[in-house]
Amino acid sequence: MKRSLFIVIILVFSFSALRAQISSPGADASEVTQYPVYTETDSIFIFCSSGSSSDVATLTAGTELTGTKNWLWEKYNSETASFEPYFEESTDAATSQINELADGCYRVTITQGATTEIDRAWVFNSWILAEPKIPQSDCESFTLSGSYTASPLNYFDLSDNSPLELIRQINVEWLEGSVKWSSLMTFEFRNPPTENTDYTLRVYDQYNCEGRTDITYESIVTKASFTASPMSGEAPLEVSFSNNSENGTAGYYEWFFYRDLSAIIQDSEGTTEPVDSIDFVAYDDAPVYTYENSGTYMVKLVSKHLSDTLTCVDTAYLEDYIEVDTSFIAVPNVFTPNGDGTNDEFVVRFWSMQSIEISIFNRWGKRVHYWESGDVRGFEDSYTESVWDGRIGGRFASPGVYFYDVVGRGRDGVKRKKHGFVHLFRDK
């Protein structure tokens, strides 16, 4: 009697040491059941799949039993609250695997003679579908809004078949490439980009199962930008405007050319009434304008983007004023027409003159040379004119003091006069 009890104890120990084990190395995550009634726990293996029709779950059962064994796989049927045959094989391998499994609980029974090993595990093919949309878009902002659907993670207490749920912890990301913009399901995007831009709605859970879907924001906004060249010079000054606006509609640009700043200030003095500061408006994509008169000028560009329902507008100003120079005359007080190639001519420098007349007189008041021009251009040192070569009637003028008289009108409308003397040397 004592010998039989000893044999039973050994068999029990042997059975517990050789328990079957279900694993799933390919699972993305794992949990354990939280049965309210059933006293044991089973493994739950979670497989992240791409959609509701993808069954990618795999289970592998292992044993330490050697020799030929029978492997019986069964699947739990919640309608009958019982396990039903799923797959069976007889091999001498140490493992048995089943693939492409639908959600549910699977039980393996390994039999070798009088030895039986049993284990169970639940599998979930977890998927999340992200659904982005843009419900609102105007000139100031647009809204990214999302929703999602996800596979149920439902299982059952095996003792009473009561339903249970594995709770997801849902997280959200709105991405532009690798840049994260928001972790809210609905997000208002201020200052929209001026080009069509792809955004990604990523919805994921604590098991790193995720759904990603892209949506394209089709831009309806514009950003005005331009440069002018040159920014300064002598009148008449031709200025080219380079339109660098983003996403503007061709043919709908408006250029506002302001009056001279000093004229605006002068008109504003002594009055509380608004002063019209705009000289004219041009409708061109990239205008070229010639400033005929000296002054300080500002330019404004209005860029428009026309869509089916809205016209979005943006405005840009020059960073600085365009400076059209005032008229000026600079006359030297000495020149040396001796043929050495240096300072051989009487050279006068002009800025922004419409017309000019220059007379040269000897010391007795007789005019010995006359020069005139009706269109003198240039800015600062960029325009000079050789007015006299030091000859009178083709002969070399005598060295000494001569007098000049300059009369002209600048492009700023100012009459310019200049009088003085110049020394003519030949032996210098």
Tab-separated table of C-alpha atoms in Angstrom:
chain	number	residue	atom	x	y	z
A	1	MET	CA	0.000	0.000	0.000
A	2	LYS	CA	2.837	2.391	0.851
A	3	ARG	CA	4.610	1.507	-2.390
A	4	SER	CA	1.493	2.431	-4.481
A	5	LEU	CA	1.255	5.858	-2.777
A	6	PHE	CA	4.910	6.493	-3.570
A	7	ILE	CA	4.310	5.757	-7.276
A	8	VAL	CA	1.326	8.140	-7.392
A	9	ILE	CA	3.422	10.969	-5.881
A	10	ILE	CA	6.144	10.459	-8.495
A	11	LEU	CA	3.564	10.531	-11.337
A	12	VAL	CA	2.066	13.773	-10.055
A	13	PHE	CA	5.513	15.372	-9.812
A	14	SER	CA	6.360	14.164	-13.298
A	15	PHE	CA	3.151	15.629	-14.736
A	16	SER	CA	3.742	19.077	-13.233
A	17	ALA	CA	7.379	19.172	-14.380
A	18	LEU	CA	6.442	18.385	-17.988
A	19	ARG	CA	3.674	20.963	-18.394
A	20	ALA	CA	2.984	22.203	-21.923
A	21	GLN	CA	3.805	25.844	-22.731
A	22	ILE	CA	2.234	28.059	-25.424
A	23	SER	CA	4.337	30.977	-26.606
A	24	SER	CA	4.317	33.443	-29.476
A	25	PRO	CA	7.694	35.079	-30.244
A	26	GLY	CA	6.106	37.005	-33.128
A	27	ALA	CA	3.584	38.843	-30.944
A	28	ASP	CA	3.886	42.624	-30.642
A	29	ALA	CA	2.755	42.638	-27.010
A	30	SER	CA	1.370	40.370	-24.342
A	31	GLU	CA	-0.944	40.574	-21.356
A	32	VAL	CA	-2.536	38.119	-18.934
A	33	THR	CA	-6.234	37.496	-18.433
A	34	GLN	CA	-8.135	39.069	-15.576
A	35	TYR	CA	-10.795	36.418	-15.001
A	36	PRO	CA	-13.200	37.505	-12.239
A	37	VAL	CA	-14.197	33.927	-11.414
A	38	TYR	CA	-11.726	31.578	-13.044
A	39	THR	CA	-8.823	31.091	-10.684
A	40	GLU	CA	-6.109	30.540	-13.315
A	41	THR	CA	-4.664	33.087	-15.753
A	42	ASP	CA	-3.910	32.652	-19.408
A	43	SER	CA	-1.572	34.539	-21.685
A	44	ILE	CA	-2.947	37.056	-24.169
A	45	PHE	CA	-0.837	37.670	-27.274
A	46	ILE	CA	-1.472	40.824	-29.308
A	47	PHE	CA	-0.545	41.028	-32.987
A	48	CYS	CA	-0.660	44.401	-34.721
A	49	SER	CA	-2.205	43.976	-38.150
A	50	SER	CA	-2.919	46.361	-40.989
A	51	GLY	CA	-6.671	45.884	-41.240
A	52	SER	CA	-9.783	44.045	-40.205
A	53	SER	CA	-9.249	41.245	-42.736
A	54	SER	CA	-5.668	40.462	-41.679
A	55	ASP	CA	-5.258	37.442	-39.395
A	56	VAL	CA	-1.559	37.262	-38.560
A	57	ALA	CA	-1.572	35.653	-35.116
A	58	THR	CA	0.657	32.608	-34.514
A	59	LEU	CA	0.916	30.261	-31.553
A	60	THR	CA	3.654	27.751	-30.784
A	61	ALA	CA	3.278	24.969	-28.223
A	62	GLY	CA	6.327	23.279	-26.738
A	63	THR	CA	6.995	20.256	-24.544
A	64	GLU	CA	9.883	18.394	-23.003
A	65	LEU	CA	8.328	15.057	-23.922
A	66	THR	CA	10.418	13.046	-26.368
A	67	GLY	CA	9.227	10.624	-28.961
A	68	THR	CA	5.999	10.613	-30.956
A	69	LYS	CA	3.216	12.749	-29.491
A	70	ASN	CA	-0.274	13.749	-30.466
A	71	TRP	CA	-1.006	17.500	-30.657
A	72	LEU	CA	-4.645	18.517	-30.481
A	73	TRP	CA	-5.431	22.194	-30.969
A	74	GLU	CA	-8.909	23.442	-30.048
A	75	LYS	CA	-10.593	26.841	-30.305
A	76	TYR	CA	-13.027	28.245	-27.766
A	77	ASN	CA	-16.598	28.774	-29.010
A	78	SER	CA	-18.290	31.450	-26.895
A	79	GLU	CA	-21.725	30.482	-28.212
A	80	THR	CA	-21.454	26.956	-26.808
A	81	ALA	CA	-18.957	27.829	-24.044
A	82	SER	CA	-16.805	24.900	-25.082
A	83	PHE	CA	-13.606	24.108	-26.976
A	84	GLU	CA	-13.953	22.658	-30.461
A	85	PRO	CA	-11.328	20.835	-32.574
A	86	TYR	CA	-9.196	23.172	-34.701
A	87	PHE	CA	-6.064	21.245	-35.792
A	88	GLU	CA	-4.434	17.916	-34.925
A	89	GLU	CA	-1.110	16.289	-35.778
A	90	SER	CA	1.108	13.474	-34.537
A	91	THR	CA	4.886	14.075	-34.643
A	92	ASP	CA	8.032	13.477	-32.649
A	93	ALA	CA	8.913	17.229	-32.801
A	94	ALA	CA	9.270	19.243	-29.625
A	95	THR	CA	6.926	21.985	-30.912
A	96	SER	CA	3.713	22.434	-32.858
A	97	GLN	CA	2.629	25.689	-34.478
A	98	ILE	CA	-0.631	27.100	-35.824
A	99	ASN	CA	-0.707	30.220	-38.008
A	100	GLU	CA	-3.015	32.909	-39.403
A	101	LEU	CA	-5.304	32.627	-36.414
A	102	ALA	CA	-8.515	34.545	-35.912
A	103	ASP	CA	-9.160	36.206	-32.567
A	104	GLY	CA	-9.982	33.805	-29.739
A	105	CYS	CA	-8.740	31.344	-27.184
A	106	TYR	CA	-6.772	28.282	-28.316
A	107	ARG	CA	-6.018	25.198	-26.250
A	108	VAL	CA	-3.403	22.595	-26.977
A	109	THR	CA	-3.500	19.062	-25.543
A	110	ILE	CA	-0.323	17.017	-25.907
A	111	THR	CA	-0.759	13.269	-25.393
A	112	GLN	CA	1.898	10.599	-25.179
A	113	GLY	CA	0.614	7.349	-23.768
A	114	ALA	CA	-0.832	8.089	-20.348
A	115	THR	CA	0.871	11.500	-20.163
A	116	THR	CA	-1.172	14.583	-21.021
A	117	GLU	CA	-0.127	18.237	-21.036
A	118	ILE	CA	-2.505	21.167	-21.576
A	119	ASP	CA	-2.101	24.914	-22.025
A	120	ARG	CA	-4.267	27.806	-23.316
A	121	ALA	CA	-3.707	31.264	-24.770
A	122	TRP	CA	-5.773	34.095	-26.250
A	123	VAL	CA	-4.804	35.923	-29.432
A	124	PHE	CA	-5.936	39.277	-30.804
A	125	ASN	CA	-5.312	40.597	-34.295
A	126	SER	CA	-5.284	44.243	-33.266
A	127	TRP	CA	-5.891	46.921	-35.887
A	128	ILE	CA	-6.643	50.630	-35.831
A	129	LEU	CA	-7.928	52.623	-38.798
A	130	ALA	CA	-7.219	56.381	-38.669
A	131	GLU	CA	-9.660	58.628	-40.519
A	132	PRO	CA	-8.452	62.242	-40.996
A	133	LYS	CA	-10.432	65.086	-42.537
A	134	ILE	CA	-10.258	68.863	-42.971
A	135	PRO	CA	-13.726	70.176	-42.080
A	136	GLN	CA	-12.778	73.872	-42.173
A	137	SER	CA	-10.339	75.935	-44.240
A	138	ASP	CA	-10.203	79.709	-44.690
A	139	CYS	CA	-7.650	82.508	-45.094
A	140	GLU	CA	-6.664	82.491	-41.423
A	141	SER	CA	-6.612	78.826	-40.465
A	142	PHE	CA	-7.729	75.308	-41.199
A	143	THR	CA	-8.802	72.462	-38.958
A	144	LEU	CA	-7.412	68.944	-38.865
A	145	SER	CA	-9.960	66.564	-37.395
A	146	GLY	CA	-9.719	62.826	-36.991
A	147	SER	CA	-11.585	59.751	-35.895
A	148	TYR	CA	-10.733	56.081	-35.729
A	149	THR	CA	-12.137	52.593	-35.627
A	150	ALA	CA	-10.381	49.741	-33.869
A	151	SER	CA	-10.735	46.016	-33.541
A	152	PRO	CA	-12.492	44.806	-30.373
A	153	LEU	CA	-10.292	43.121	-27.773
A	154	ASN	CA	-12.958	40.940	-26.187
A	155	TYR	CA	-12.483	37.645	-24.339
A	156	PHE	CA	-14.472	35.474	-21.899
A	157	ASP	CA	-14.202	34.113	-18.401
A	158	LEU	CA	-13.858	30.383	-19.075
A	159	SER	CA	-15.717	29.448	-15.875
A	160	ASP	CA	-19.020	31.202	-16.663
A	161	ASN	CA	-18.550	32.557	-20.239
A	162	SER	CA	-19.029	36.144	-19.063
A	163	PRO	CA	-17.623	38.728	-21.552
A	164	LEU	CA	-14.514	40.741	-20.695
A	165	GLU	CA	-12.611	43.474	-22.516
A	166	LEU	CA	-8.970	44.398	-22.817
A	167	ILE	CA	-9.025	48.197	-22.531
A	168	ARG	CA	-7.021	50.200	-25.089
A	169	GLN	CA	-5.240	53.409	-24.210
A	170	ILE	CA	-5.598	55.455	-27.386
A	171	ASN	CA	-3.077	58.164	-28.294
A	172	VAL	CA	-3.087	60.603	-31.210
A	173	GLU	CA	-0.417	62.424	-33.204
A	174	TRP	CA	-0.718	64.864	-36.108
A	175	LEU	CA	2.522	64.810	-38.083
A	176	GLU	CA	4.056	66.716	-40.967
A	177	GLY	CA	6.831	64.394	-42.002
A	178	SER	CA	8.637	63.739	-38.724
A	179	VAL	CA	7.428	66.968	-37.096
A	180	LYS	CA	4.708	66.541	-34.491
A	181	TRP	CA	2.117	69.325	-34.503
A	182	SER	CA	-0.501	68.144	-32.022
A	183	SER	CA	-1.636	65.294	-29.797
A	184	LEU	CA	-5.299	66.318	-30.029
A	185	MET	CA	-7.816	64.573	-32.248
A	186	THR	CA	-9.034	67.961	-33.495
A	187	PHE	CA	-6.454	70.666	-34.075
A	188	GLU	CA	-6.775	74.193	-35.487
A	189	PHE	CA	-3.775	75.135	-37.618
A	190	ARG	CA	-3.136	78.887	-37.606
A	191	ASN	CA	-1.156	80.647	-40.366
A	192	PRO	CA	-1.637	77.958	-43.029
A	193	PRO	CA	1.248	77.117	-45.369
A	194	THR	CA	1.254	78.584	-48.854
A	195	GLU	CA	1.835	75.255	-50.558
A	196	ASN	CA	-0.085	71.987	-50.563
A	197	THR	CA	1.066	69.985	-47.547
A	198	ASP	CA	0.588	66.381	-46.457
A	199	TYR	CA	-0.313	65.682	-42.834
A	200	THR	CA	-0.481	62.286	-41.151
A	201	LEU	CA	-2.970	61.223	-38.508
A	202	ARG	CA	-1.373	58.542	-36.328
A	203	VAL	CA	-3.589	56.737	-33.817
A	204	TYR	CA	-1.839	54.190	-31.581
A	205	ASP	CA	-2.326	52.279	-28.348
A	206	GLN	CA	-0.169	51.033	-25.493
A	207	TYR	CA	0.695	47.906	-27.475
A	208	ASN	CA	2.229	50.019	-30.283
A	209	CYS	CA	-0.492	48.977	-32.664
A	210	GLU	CA	-1.246	51.940	-34.873
A	211	GLY	CA	-3.140	53.291	-37.819
A	212	ARG	CA	-1.701	55.995	-40.097
A	213	THR	CA	-3.509	57.886	-42.812
A	214	ASP	CA	-2.329	60.898	-44.812
A	215	ILE	CA	-4.443	63.854	-45.832
A	216	THR	CA	-3.430	66.752	-48.089
A	217	TYR	CA	-4.133	70.346	-47.164
A	218	GLU	CA	-4.712	72.216	-50.423
A	219	SER	CA	-3.468	75.731	-49.774
A	220	ILE	CA	-5.729	78.690	-50.497
A	221	VAL	CA	-3.536	81.348	-48.860
A	222	THR	CA	-0.781	83.563	-50.209
A	223	LYS	CA	2.206	85.360	-48.752
A	224	ALA	CA	3.209	88.655	-50.343
A	225	SER	CA	6.907	89.370	-50.803
A	226	PHE	CA	8.942	91.482	-53.205
A	227	THR	CA	12.204	93.364	-53.684
A	228	ALA	CA	13.138	96.449	-55.666
A	229	SER	CA	16.357	97.240	-57.514
A	230	PRO	CA	17.973	99.672	-57.405
A	231	MET	CA	16.811	101.169	-54.114
A	232	SER	CA	18.517	104.529	-54.742
A	233	GLY	CA	19.825	106.628	-57.573
A	234	GLU	CA	19.378	109.742	-59.603
A	235	ALA	CA	16.150	110.717	-61.308
A	236	PRO	CA	14.986	109.523	-63.713
A	237	LEU	CA	15.467	106.273	-61.785
A	238	GLU	CA	14.176	103.047	-63.339
A	239	VAL	CA	13.286	100.519	-60.639
A	240	SER	CA	12.497	96.858	-61.316
A	241	PHE	CA	10.246	95.064	-58.852
A	242	SER	CA	10.793	91.337	-58.312
A	243	ASN	CA	7.635	89.583	-57.160
A	244	ASN	CA	8.579	86.783	-54.731
A	245	SER	CA	5.060	86.158	-53.452
A	246	GLU	CA	4.057	82.601	-52.622
A	247	ASN	CA	0.913	81.018	-54.044
A	248	GLY	CA	-0.462	84.207	-55.553
A	249	THR	CA	-2.806	84.103	-58.532
A	250	ALA	CA	-1.160	85.558	-61.617
A	251	GLY	CA	-2.842	88.684	-62.917
A	252	TYR	CA	-4.304	89.654	-59.544
A	253	TYR	CA	-1.380	91.480	-57.952
A	254	GLU	CA	-1.882	95.102	-56.900
A	255	TRP	CA	1.056	97.499	-56.481
A	256	PHE	CA	0.463	100.685	-54.511
A	257	PHE	CA	2.994	103.421	-55.328
A	258	TYR	CA	3.094	106.081	-52.629
A	259	ARG	CA	3.796	109.761	-53.132
A	260	ASP	CA	7.036	111.376	-51.996
A	261	LEU	CA	7.252	111.155	-48.204
A	262	SER	CA	8.041	114.846	-47.763
A	263	ALA	CA	4.988	115.779	-49.857
A	264	ILE	CA	2.778	113.564	-47.685
A	265	ILE	CA	4.164	115.164	-44.513
A	266	GLN	CA	3.697	118.645	-45.930
A	267	ASP	CA	0.060	117.946	-46.884
A	268	SER	CA	-0.607	116.541	-43.398
A	269	GLU	CA	0.547	119.632	-41.551
A	270	GLY	CA	-2.238	121.741	-40.100
A	271	THR	CA	-5.060	119.349	-40.950
A	272	THR	CA	-6.868	116.512	-39.195
A	273	GLU	CA	-8.340	115.203	-42.435
A	274	PRO	CA	-6.817	112.069	-43.941
A	275	VAL	CA	-4.269	112.724	-46.666
A	276	ASP	CA	-4.206	110.595	-49.789
A	277	SER	CA	-0.724	109.087	-49.760
A	278	ILE	CA	-1.176	106.868	-52.829
A	279	ASP	CA	0.095	108.234	-56.126
A	280	PHE	CA	-1.274	105.404	-58.289
A	281	VAL	CA	-2.030	101.662	-58.344
A	282	ALA	CA	-0.524	99.260	-60.876
A	283	TYR	CA	-1.865	95.835	-61.813
A	284	ASP	CA	1.097	93.772	-62.891
A	285	ASP	CA	2.918	90.635	-61.839
A	286	ALA	CA	6.338	92.324	-61.778
A	287	PRO	CA	6.303	95.998	-62.796
A	288	VAL	CA	9.129	98.282	-63.846
A	289	TYR	CA	8.623	101.924	-62.929
A	290	THR	CA	10.637	105.057	-63.612
A	291	TYR	CA	10.740	107.734	-60.918
A	292	GLU	CA	11.008	111.020	-62.765
A	293	ASN	CA	11.348	113.238	-59.713
A	294	SER	CA	13.560	113.188	-56.662
A	295	GLY	CA	12.062	112.088	-53.382
A	296	THR	CA	11.577	109.289	-50.839
A	297	TYR	CA	9.083	106.634	-51.876
A	298	MET	CA	7.358	103.595	-50.401
A	299	VAL	CA	5.691	100.737	-52.306
A	300	LYS	CA	3.112	98.209	-51.112
A	301	LEU	CA	2.215	94.885	-52.750
A	302	VAL	CA	-1.112	93.116	-52.292
A	303	SER	CA	-1.026	89.458	-53.304
A	304	LYS	CA	-4.244	87.511	-53.862
A	305	HIS	CA	-5.062	83.839	-54.164
A	306	LEU	CA	-8.389	83.063	-55.787
A	307	SER	CA	-10.079	79.748	-54.997
A	308	ASP	CA	-13.574	78.459	-55.689
A	309	THR	CA	-15.102	79.995	-52.575
A	310	LEU	CA	-12.586	82.497	-51.144
A	311	THR	CA	-10.115	85.175	-52.117
A	312	CYS	CA	-7.248	85.292	-49.642
A	313	VAL	CA	-5.100	88.410	-49.460
A	314	ASP	CA	-1.704	89.280	-48.001
A	315	THR	CA	0.200	92.579	-47.959
A	316	ALA	CA	3.919	93.375	-47.972
A	317	TYR	CA	5.841	96.650	-47.818
A	318	LEU	CA	9.390	97.437	-48.837
A	319	GLU	CA	11.782	97.093	-45.916
A	320	ASP	CA	13.170	100.552	-46.711
A	321	TYR	CA	12.316	103.575	-48.814
A	322	ILE	CA	13.376	104.074	-52.406
A	323	GLU	CA	15.619	107.158	-52.420
A	324	VAL	CA	15.616	109.168	-55.628
A	325	ASP	CA	18.395	111.712	-55.248
A	326	THR	CA	18.040	115.492	-55.330
A	327	SER	CA	19.847	117.491	-57.991
A	328	PHE	CA	23.438	118.588	-57.433
A	329	ILE	CA	26.345	120.160	-59.312
A	330	ALA	CA	30.011	119.771	-58.322
A	331	VAL	CA	32.635	121.938	-60.108
A	332	PRO	CA	36.433	121.687	-59.618
A	333	ASN	CA	38.554	124.787	-58.958
A	334	VAL	CA	41.617	123.714	-60.927
A	335	PHE	CA	42.610	121.711	-64.007
A	336	THR	CA	45.887	121.192	-65.894
A	337	PRO	CA	45.463	120.700	-69.682
A	338	ASN	CA	49.151	119.845	-70.264
A	339	GLY	CA	48.662	116.489	-71.997
A	340	ASP	CA	50.027	114.317	-69.196
A	341	GLY	CA	46.773	112.374	-68.951
A	342	THR	CA	45.934	113.652	-65.473
A	343	ASN	CA	43.323	116.343	-64.866
A	344	ASP	CA	43.654	117.490	-68.467
A	345	GLU	CA	40.021	118.592	-68.788
A	346	PHE	CA	37.567	120.730	-66.876
A	347	VAL	CA	35.198	117.979	-65.609
A	348	VAL	CA	31.876	118.780	-63.924
A	349	ARG	CA	29.934	116.209	-61.890
A	350	PHE	CA	26.119	116.213	-62.018
A	351	TRP	CA	23.322	114.595	-60.047
A	352	SER	CA	19.759	114.434	-61.238
A	353	MET	CA	19.653	117.364	-63.639
A	354	GLN	CA	17.062	117.821	-66.363
A	355	SER	CA	19.031	120.508	-68.199
A	356	ILE	CA	22.194	122.478	-67.688
A	357	GLU	CA	24.167	125.331	-69.315
A	358	ILE	CA	27.795	126.177	-68.505
A	359	SER	CA	29.616	129.317	-69.653
A	360	ILE	CA	33.362	129.965	-69.204
A	361	PHE	CA	34.637	133.589	-69.033
A	362	ASN	CA	38.111	135.057	-69.035
A	363	ARG	CA	39.134	137.640	-66.475
A	364	TRP	CA	37.887	140.491	-68.695
A	365	GLY	CA	34.370	139.009	-68.737
A	366	LYS	CA	34.428	137.634	-72.257
A	367	ARG	CA	32.773	134.224	-72.734
A	368	VAL	CA	35.366	131.895	-74.207
A	369	HIS	CA	33.478	128.576	-73.982
A	370	TYR	CA	29.876	127.338	-73.786
A	371	TRP	CA	28.441	123.854	-73.036
A	372	GLU	CA	24.884	122.607	-72.545
A	373	SER	CA	22.884	119.411	-72.160
A	374	GLY	CA	19.170	118.655	-71.950
A	375	ASP	CA	19.297	115.209	-70.300
A	376	VAL	CA	21.989	114.637	-67.704
A	377	ARG	CA	21.753	111.303	-65.916
A	378	GLY	CA	23.747	109.513	-63.257
A	379	PHE	CA	24.001	109.278	-59.478
A	380	GLU	CA	26.726	110.543	-57.128
A	381	ASP	CA	30.080	109.849	-58.855
A	382	SER	CA	28.527	107.840	-61.672
A	383	TYR	CA	28.039	110.723	-64.110
A	384	THR	CA	30.612	113.329	-65.106
A	385	GLU	CA	31.022	115.432	-68.192
A	386	SER	CA	34.143	116.945	-69.772
A	387	VAL	CA	32.938	120.491	-70.241
A	388	TRP	CA	36.138	122.221	-71.528
A	389	ASP	CA	39.472	120.955	-72.821
A	390	GLY	CA	41.295	124.264	-72.156
A	391	ARG	CA	41.259	125.488	-75.748
A	392	ILE	CA	39.807	128.666	-77.232
A	393	GLY	CA	39.056	128.521	-80.936
A	394	GLY	CA	41.291	125.485	-81.270
A	395	ARG	CA	44.262	127.147	-79.559
A	396	PHE	CA	45.570	126.538	-76.044
A	397	ALA	CA	44.100	129.010	-73.624
A	398	SER	CA	46.523	131.047	-71.605
A	399	PRO	CA	47.164	129.879	-68.058
A	400	GLY	CA	45.399	131.856	-65.395
A	401	VAL	CA	42.081	132.326	-63.674
A	402	TYR	CA	38.805	131.744	-65.514
A	403	PHE	CA	35.254	132.097	-64.289
A	404	TYR	CA	32.329	129.699	-64.766
A	405	ASP	CA	28.598	130.266	-64.620
A	406	VAL	CA	26.347	127.191	-64.290
A	407	VAL	CA	22.566	127.383	-64.699
A	408	GLY	CA	20.271	124.336	-64.725
A	409	ARG	CA	17.103	122.711	-63.503
A	410	GLY	CA	17.132	119.527	-61.448
A	411	ARG	CA	14.736	116.645	-61.747
A	412	ASP	CA	13.451	117.607	-58.340
A	413	GLY	CA	12.157	120.796	-59.998
A	414	VAL	CA	14.739	122.978	-58.290
A	415	LYS	CA	16.590	125.596	-60.355
A	416	ARG	CA	20.311	125.239	-59.732
A	417	LYS	CA	22.933	127.987	-60.119
A	418	LYS	CA	26.634	127.901	-59.400
A	419	HIS	CA	29.317	130.547	-59.960
A	420	GLY	CA	32.998	130.460	-59.277
A	421	PHE	CA	36.512	130.433	-60.658
A	422	VAL	CA	38.873	127.789	-61.882
A	423	HIS	CA	42.658	127.926	-62.208
A	424	LEU	CA	44.129	126.726	-65.508
A	425	PHE	CA	47.751	125.552	-65.170
A	426	ARG	CA	49.957	124.100	-67.886
A	427	ASP	CA	53.204	123.510	-66.066
A	428	LYS	CA	51.701	121.389	-63.273
